[in-house]
Coordinates of C-alpha atoms in Angstrom, one line a residue:
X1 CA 14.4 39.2 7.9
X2 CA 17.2 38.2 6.0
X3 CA 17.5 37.9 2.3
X4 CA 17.3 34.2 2.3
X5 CA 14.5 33.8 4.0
X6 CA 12.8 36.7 1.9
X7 CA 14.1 34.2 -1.2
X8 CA 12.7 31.2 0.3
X9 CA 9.5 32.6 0.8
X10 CA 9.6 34.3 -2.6
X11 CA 10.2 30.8 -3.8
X12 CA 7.6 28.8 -1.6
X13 CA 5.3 31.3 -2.8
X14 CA 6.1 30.9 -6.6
X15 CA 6.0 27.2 -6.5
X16 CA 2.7 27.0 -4.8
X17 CA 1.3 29.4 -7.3
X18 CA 2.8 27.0 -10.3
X19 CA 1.6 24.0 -8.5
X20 CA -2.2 25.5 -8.7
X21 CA -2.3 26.7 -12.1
X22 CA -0.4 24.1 -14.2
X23 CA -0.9 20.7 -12.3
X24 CA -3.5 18.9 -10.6
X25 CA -3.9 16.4 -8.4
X26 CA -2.1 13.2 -8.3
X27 CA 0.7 14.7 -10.8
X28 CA 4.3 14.1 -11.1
X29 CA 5.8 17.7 -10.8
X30 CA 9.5 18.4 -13.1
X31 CA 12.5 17.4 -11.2
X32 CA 14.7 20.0 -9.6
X33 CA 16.5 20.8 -12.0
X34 CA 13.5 22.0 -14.5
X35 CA 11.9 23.2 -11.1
X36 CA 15.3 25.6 -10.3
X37 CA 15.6 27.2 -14.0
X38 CA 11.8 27.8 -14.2
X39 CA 12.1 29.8 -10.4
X40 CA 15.7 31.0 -11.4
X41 CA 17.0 29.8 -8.4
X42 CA 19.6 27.3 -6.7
X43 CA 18.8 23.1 -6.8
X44 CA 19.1 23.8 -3.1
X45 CA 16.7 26.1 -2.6
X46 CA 13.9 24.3 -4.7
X47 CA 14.9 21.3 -2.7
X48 CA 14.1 22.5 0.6
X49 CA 10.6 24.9 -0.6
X50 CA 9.5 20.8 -2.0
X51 CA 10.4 20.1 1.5
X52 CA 8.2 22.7 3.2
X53 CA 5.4 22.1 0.7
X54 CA 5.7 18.0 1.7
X55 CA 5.3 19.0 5.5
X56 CA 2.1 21.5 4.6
X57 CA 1.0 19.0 2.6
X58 CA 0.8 20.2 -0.6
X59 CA 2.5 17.4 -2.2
X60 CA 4.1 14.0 -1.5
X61 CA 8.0 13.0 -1.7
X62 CA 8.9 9.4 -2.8
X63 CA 12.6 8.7 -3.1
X64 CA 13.8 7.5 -6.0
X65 CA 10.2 8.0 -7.8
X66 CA 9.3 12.0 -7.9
X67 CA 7.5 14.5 -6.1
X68 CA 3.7 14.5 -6.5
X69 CA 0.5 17.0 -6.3
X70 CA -1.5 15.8 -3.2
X71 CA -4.9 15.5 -3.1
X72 CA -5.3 17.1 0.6
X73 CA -6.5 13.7 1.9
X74 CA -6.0 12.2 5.6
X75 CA -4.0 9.1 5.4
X76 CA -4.9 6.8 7.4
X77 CA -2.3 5.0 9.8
X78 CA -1.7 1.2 9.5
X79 CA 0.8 -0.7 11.5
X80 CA 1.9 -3.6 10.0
X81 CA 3.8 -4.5 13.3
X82 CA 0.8 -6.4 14.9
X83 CA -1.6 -9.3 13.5
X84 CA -4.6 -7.1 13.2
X85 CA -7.8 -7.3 10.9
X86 CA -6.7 -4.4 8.2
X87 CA -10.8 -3.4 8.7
X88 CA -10.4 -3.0 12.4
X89 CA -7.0 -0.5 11.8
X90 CA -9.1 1.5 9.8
X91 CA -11.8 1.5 12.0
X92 CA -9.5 2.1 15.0
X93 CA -8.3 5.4 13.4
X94 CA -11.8 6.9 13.3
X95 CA -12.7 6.2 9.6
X96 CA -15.0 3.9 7.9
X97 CA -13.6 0.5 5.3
X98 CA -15.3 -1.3 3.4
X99 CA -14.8 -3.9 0.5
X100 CA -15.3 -2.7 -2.5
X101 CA -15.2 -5.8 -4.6
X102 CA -13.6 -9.4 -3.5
X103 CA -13.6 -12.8 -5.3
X104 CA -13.2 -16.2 -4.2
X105 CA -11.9 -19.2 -6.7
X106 CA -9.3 -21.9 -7.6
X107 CA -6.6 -21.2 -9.4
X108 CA -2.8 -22.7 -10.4
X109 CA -0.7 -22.3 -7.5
X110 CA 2.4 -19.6 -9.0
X111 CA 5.9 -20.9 -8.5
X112 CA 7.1 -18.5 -5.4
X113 CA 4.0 -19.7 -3.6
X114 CA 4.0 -23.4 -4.6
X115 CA 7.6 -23.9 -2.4
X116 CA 6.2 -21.7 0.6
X117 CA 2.4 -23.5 1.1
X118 CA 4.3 -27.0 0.0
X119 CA 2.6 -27.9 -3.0
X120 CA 3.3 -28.7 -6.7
X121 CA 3.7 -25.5 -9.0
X122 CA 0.3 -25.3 -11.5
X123 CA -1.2 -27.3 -8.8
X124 CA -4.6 -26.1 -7.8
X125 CA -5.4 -23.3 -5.0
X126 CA -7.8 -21.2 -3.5
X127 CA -6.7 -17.3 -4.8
X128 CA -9.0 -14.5 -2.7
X129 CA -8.6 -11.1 -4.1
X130 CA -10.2 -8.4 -1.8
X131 CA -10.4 -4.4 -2.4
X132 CA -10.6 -2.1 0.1
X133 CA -11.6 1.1 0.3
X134 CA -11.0 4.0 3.1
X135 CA -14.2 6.5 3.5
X136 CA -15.5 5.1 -0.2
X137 CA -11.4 5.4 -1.6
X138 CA -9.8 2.4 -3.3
X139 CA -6.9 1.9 -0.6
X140 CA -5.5 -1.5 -0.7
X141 CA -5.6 -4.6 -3.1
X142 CA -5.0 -8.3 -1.5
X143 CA -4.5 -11.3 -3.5
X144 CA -3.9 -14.3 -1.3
X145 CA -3.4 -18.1 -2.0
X146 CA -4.1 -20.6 0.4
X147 CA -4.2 -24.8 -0.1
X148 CA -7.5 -26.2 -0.5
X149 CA -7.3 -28.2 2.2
X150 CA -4.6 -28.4 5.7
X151 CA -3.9 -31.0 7.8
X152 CA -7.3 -33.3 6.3
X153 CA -9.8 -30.0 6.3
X154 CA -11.3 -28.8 3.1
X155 CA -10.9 -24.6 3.4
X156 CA -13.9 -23.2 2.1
X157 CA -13.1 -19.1 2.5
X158 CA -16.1 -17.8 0.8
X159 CA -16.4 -15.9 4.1
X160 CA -13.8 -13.6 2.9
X161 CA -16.3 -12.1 0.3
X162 CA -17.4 -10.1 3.4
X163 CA -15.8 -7.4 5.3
X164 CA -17.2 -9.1 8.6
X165 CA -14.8 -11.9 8.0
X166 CA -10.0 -11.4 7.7
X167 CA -7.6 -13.4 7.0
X168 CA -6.5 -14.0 10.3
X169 CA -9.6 -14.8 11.5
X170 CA -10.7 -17.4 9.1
X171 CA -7.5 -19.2 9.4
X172 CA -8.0 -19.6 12.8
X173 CA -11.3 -20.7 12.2
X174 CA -10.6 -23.1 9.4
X175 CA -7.2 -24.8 10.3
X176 CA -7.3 -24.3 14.2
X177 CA -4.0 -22.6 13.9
X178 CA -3.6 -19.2 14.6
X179 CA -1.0 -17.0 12.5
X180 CA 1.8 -16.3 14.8
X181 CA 4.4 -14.8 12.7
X182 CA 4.3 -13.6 9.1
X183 CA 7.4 -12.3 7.1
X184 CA 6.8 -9.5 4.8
X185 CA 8.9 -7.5 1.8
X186 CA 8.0 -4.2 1.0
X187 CA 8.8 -2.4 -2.4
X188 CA 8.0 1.0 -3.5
X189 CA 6.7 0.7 -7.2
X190 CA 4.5 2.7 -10.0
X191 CA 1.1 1.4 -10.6
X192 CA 1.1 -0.3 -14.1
X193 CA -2.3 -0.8 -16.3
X194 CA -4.0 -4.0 -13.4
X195 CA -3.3 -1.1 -10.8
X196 CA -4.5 1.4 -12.5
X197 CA -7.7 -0.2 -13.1
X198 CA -8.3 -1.8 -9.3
X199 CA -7.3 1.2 -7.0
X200 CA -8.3 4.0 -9.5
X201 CA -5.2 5.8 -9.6
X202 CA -3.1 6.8 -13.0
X203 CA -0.4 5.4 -14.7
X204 CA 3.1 5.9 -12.8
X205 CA 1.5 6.8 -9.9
X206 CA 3.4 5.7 -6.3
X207 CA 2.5 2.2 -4.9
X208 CA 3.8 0.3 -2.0
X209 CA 3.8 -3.5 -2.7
X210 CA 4.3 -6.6 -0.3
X211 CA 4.7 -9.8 -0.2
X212 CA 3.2 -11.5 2.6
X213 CA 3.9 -15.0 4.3
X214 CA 1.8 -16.2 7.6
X215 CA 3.0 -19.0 9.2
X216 CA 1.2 -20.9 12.2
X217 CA 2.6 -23.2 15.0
X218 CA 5.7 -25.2 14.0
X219 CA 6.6 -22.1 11.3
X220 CA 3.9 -24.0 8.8
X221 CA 2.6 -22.0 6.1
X222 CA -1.2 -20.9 6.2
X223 CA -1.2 -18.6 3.3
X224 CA 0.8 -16.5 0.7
X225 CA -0.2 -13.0 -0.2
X226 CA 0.3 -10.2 -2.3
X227 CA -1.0 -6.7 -1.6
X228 CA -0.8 -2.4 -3.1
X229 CA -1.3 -0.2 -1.2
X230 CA -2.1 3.6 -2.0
X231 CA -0.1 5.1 0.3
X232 CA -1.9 8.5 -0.4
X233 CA -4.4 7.2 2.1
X234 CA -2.7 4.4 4.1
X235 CA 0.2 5.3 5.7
X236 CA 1.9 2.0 6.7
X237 CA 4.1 2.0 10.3
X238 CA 6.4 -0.7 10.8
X239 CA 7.4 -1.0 14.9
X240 CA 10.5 -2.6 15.8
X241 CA 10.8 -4.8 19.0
X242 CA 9.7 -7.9 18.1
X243 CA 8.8 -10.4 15.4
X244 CA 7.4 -7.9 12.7
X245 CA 3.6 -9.1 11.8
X246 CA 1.6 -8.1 8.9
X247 CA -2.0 -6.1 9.1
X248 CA -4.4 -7.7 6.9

């Protein structure tokens, strides 16, 4: 064995010992820097140990944001490629969702989503916030808006207060228009105190956040959403190939 990998494994070792004793779960460890001077060895090296401990999974990497302690839990993979039920995902990968909490009521349409559903900013919607949870974990918080009425329906989505009833489905239902294509932006963020307080994580810790545009036939708008993920038990998959479709 050669000396550096008798120092990497000296390294791995230390680190792993340091990661138990100091810091628990959901933590944001030093940089590498701090990391290199307290192991009295190279940036490079503490680089690459981070990079073993991420594959064991001992902790998570986001770029840009910081290494953090994880808790040793499956994530659960979602593909946001395809316009599937966010429940039936779950469900497809072997683990039980449910929603935690979910509310139903009218509310001033923001600006951003006034333009895409074609209505007057301040101008009353229908705002659905859902929480759902993976094996009893907070995992994702949705906020939609939809119109109050399309096409001369009213929408009456108090069916989304129950995990038996999406998005997808209910527009279908409602409108007679299938979503066909949605548009979504992704951005890595830290949770900040609203959060904090809905997917029971701490302060700073690693979010992804999206927002979400379905459109129906003729590229109309059926809704605009807004969800955060915890991607320490969703692991979201984007598939390339076609039209890129949100899960819900």
């Amino acid at each position: 064995m050669g000396r550096r990998e008798t120092a990497l494994q000296a390294a791995h070792s230390r680190l792993r010992e340091l990661i138990g004793s100091e810091f628990r779960v959901g933590d944001k460890l030093p940089n590498e820097r701090d990391l290199a001077d307290r192991l009295e060895v190279s940036r490079a090296t503490v680089r690459e140990v981070l990079g073993q401990l991420a594959g064991e999974g001992v902790v998570t990497r986001t770029w840009g944001i910081g290494t953090f302690v994880h808790d040793g839990v499956e994530r659960v993979p979602v593909s946001i490629g395809d316009v599937t039920a966010l429940r039936d995902r779950i469900t497809a990968s072997g683990h039980r969702p449910t929603l935690q909490d979910a509310a139903v009521s009218r509310a001033k349409c923001p600006p951003g989503c006034a333009e895409v559903l074609g209505v007057e900013p301040d101008s009353p919607v229908w705002r659905v916030d859902r929480l759902f949870a993976v094996d009893g974990v907070p995992a994702a918080w949705i906020r939609d808006h939809l119109p109050l009425r399309f096409d001369g329906r009213d929408l009456d989505p108090s069916g989304l207060l129950s995990i038996d009833l999406d998005m997808f489905e209910f527009l279908a239902s409602a409108t007679g228009m299938p979503v066909r294509r949605a548009e979504i932006e992704l951005v890595a963020v830290l949770a900040d105190e609203e959060a904090t307080a809905r997917l029971d994580v701490p302060l700073g810790h690693p979010l992804v956040t999206a927002t979400q545009i379905g459109y129906g036939a003729g590229d109309v708008a059926l809704f605009h959403g807004h969800f955060t993920v915890r991607t320490d038990v969703l692991t979201l998959r984007i598939s390339r190939g076609g039209q890129p479709e949100p899960a819900r």
